Amino acid sequence: MNFGVYLLVAGVFWTAQAKARCPIGQEAFTSCQIEGRNTEVSVCFDDQVATYRYGPTGGAAELQLSETIERVDFEPWSGSGVSIFESVTFYNGDYAYNVGGGFDRPFSEEEMQQEQRRFGWVEVTESGEHAVSLECIPETVSYGFGGGIHDIKVAAGQSWDSYSFTWVSEDIQPAPTSFLRETSYEGVIESCLPASEFSLGGVRMGDPLSALGKLGSPETIEDPDGRGEAINRMFLAGMFIDIFQDAVFAMSTTSPSWEMPSGVRVGMTRGEVIRLLGRVPNGYTATSQSFTAHVCSKDPVPDPEWTMVIDFGQDKRVDRIYFVSLSY
C-alpha cells in the first residue's frame, strides 16, 4: 500500500467512525473523548456551516457553536513536518475554542503496517489569553484528512494565505499599485497612505461641518480626552465622527457598512486587508493585531498629521477602523 492510498483509507475510516455523532446531513471533521474528563468534543460540517459541540460523553451538549463555512476559521495542514494535523477555531464572545486532530505520517513500509499515533486537542482562550488546554484520548480520535472544509472553502472562492494565516476571497483583487507608500521621519522609515484614503463611506477627514448636514446634528462632548477642549460628536449607525473647530478630526467605525476608498472594511480578514493595501505596513507583520499608517506628505512632518489604525479581533478580522488627527 503506497502512502497516498494509506491516507485515503485512514481518512475514510476515521471520518466514518465520527459521523454517528454529527447532525443529519453533516459529516465529521474531527472528534474525540477528552483525557481525564468524562467529556467529548466534535466538529461537524456541511457545505453551509460548521458546528462545534462539547459535553458529557454520550450526553447532551453543554456548549454548541456554529459558523458559516465562508467565515469559519479553518487552518489547513502546512504540508510539512512529521505529523498531519488541521484545526478549526470557533468564537463565542471573549472566548475562542480551537479544536484540532491529526496523526503521525508513515515514512516507511514498516511504519505503514503499524497503527499510527493519533492525537487531538481543544485550546480555549479568553480575550486572546490562554485559559484551558485539553488533550484527546488518542484511541478515540477521529480525524479525516483530505477534502472536507478546505475544499468547500476553495469551491466558495476562497484561498488560504499562509502569510497571514487567514483566508482571502477571490472577489478581493489587489490594486495595480500599493496604496501603502514609504516616508521617512527623523531617520525612521514609516508607512503612509494618500490623504484620499482617510475617508469612510464618503466622509473625509478634514471635511467641514457644513458638508455633513444630511447625516444629522452633532452633540457636544465636554473634554473627552482630558485636554480641556469640548468637541462635537456625530453618532451614526456603527460609526462616530468627531468635529473640532468645525472640521472632522476623527472617525471610528465597527460596522462593515462604512469602508475606505480602497475597499478595506470591518469584517475583512487580515489577508484581505493586506491584499487591498498592497503590503504590510512597516514595523508590523502579517499576523499583527493592528496596522497603523500616517498620511503621506511632502513635508517632513505631515500637516494635518492624520493617522489610520486598523484593529483586528481574535478572529483575525477587522474589528475597528479609526482615523485621528494628532494635531488636535
PDB file of N, CA and C in Angstrom, residues 30 72 149 196 211 257 260 298 307 309:
ATOM      1  N   THR A  30     -13.505  16.327  12.970  1.00  0.00           N
ATOM      2  CA  THR A  30     -12.763  15.596  13.996  1.00  0.00           C
ATOM      3  C   THR A  30     -13.651  15.421  15.226  1.00  0.00           C
ATOM      4  N   VAL A  72     -15.798  30.520   8.757  1.00  0.00           N
ATOM      5  CA  VAL A  72     -15.183  29.655   9.757  1.00  0.00           C
ATOM      6  C   VAL A  72     -13.656  29.720   9.651  1.00  0.00           C
ATOM      7  N   ILE A 149     -13.653  20.597   4.820  1.00  0.00           N
ATOM      8  CA  ILE A 149     -13.857  22.046   4.945  1.00  0.00           C
ATOM      9  C   ILE A 149     -12.967  22.801   3.967  1.00  0.00           C
ATOM     10  N   SER A 196      -6.485  60.721   0.309  1.00  0.00           N
ATOM     11  CA  SER A 196      -7.777  60.260  -0.196  1.00  0.00           C
ATOM     12  C   SER A 196      -8.272  59.013   0.522  1.00  0.00           C
ATOM     13  N   ALA A 211     -20.573  70.276   5.462  1.00  0.00           N
ATOM     14  CA  ALA A 211     -20.725  69.218   4.464  1.00  0.00           C
ATOM     15  C   ALA A 211     -21.402  67.983   5.034  1.00  0.00           C
ATOM     16  N   SER A 257     -20.537  48.544   7.078  1.00  0.00           N
ATOM     17  CA  SER A 257     -21.252  49.450   6.181  1.00  0.00           C
ATOM     18  C   SER A 257     -20.405  50.648   5.757  1.00  0.00           C
ATOM     19  N   MET A 260     -13.310  52.170   3.495  1.00  0.00           N
ATOM     20  CA  MET A 260     -12.341  53.102   2.936  1.00  0.00           C
ATOM     21  C   MET A 260     -12.385  53.043   1.413  1.00  0.00           C
ATOM     22  N   LYS A 298       4.535  65.743   1.565  1.00  0.00           N
ATOM     23  CA  LYS A 298       5.829  66.167   1.034  1.00  0.00           C
ATOM     24  C   LYS A 298       6.670  66.835   2.108  1.00  0.00           C
ATOM     25  N   THR A 307      -3.582  59.938  11.247  1.00  0.00           N
ATOM     26  CA  THR A 307      -3.131  58.563  11.464  1.00  0.00           C
ATOM     27  C   THR A 307      -4.308  57.608  11.313  1.00  0.00           C
ATOM     28  N   VAL A 309      -5.623  53.678  12.087  1.00  0.00           N
ATOM     29  CA  VAL A 309      -5.407  52.471  12.887  1.00  0.00           C
ATOM     30  C   VAL A 309      -6.457  51.442  12.484  1.00  0.00           C
TER      31      VAL A 309
END
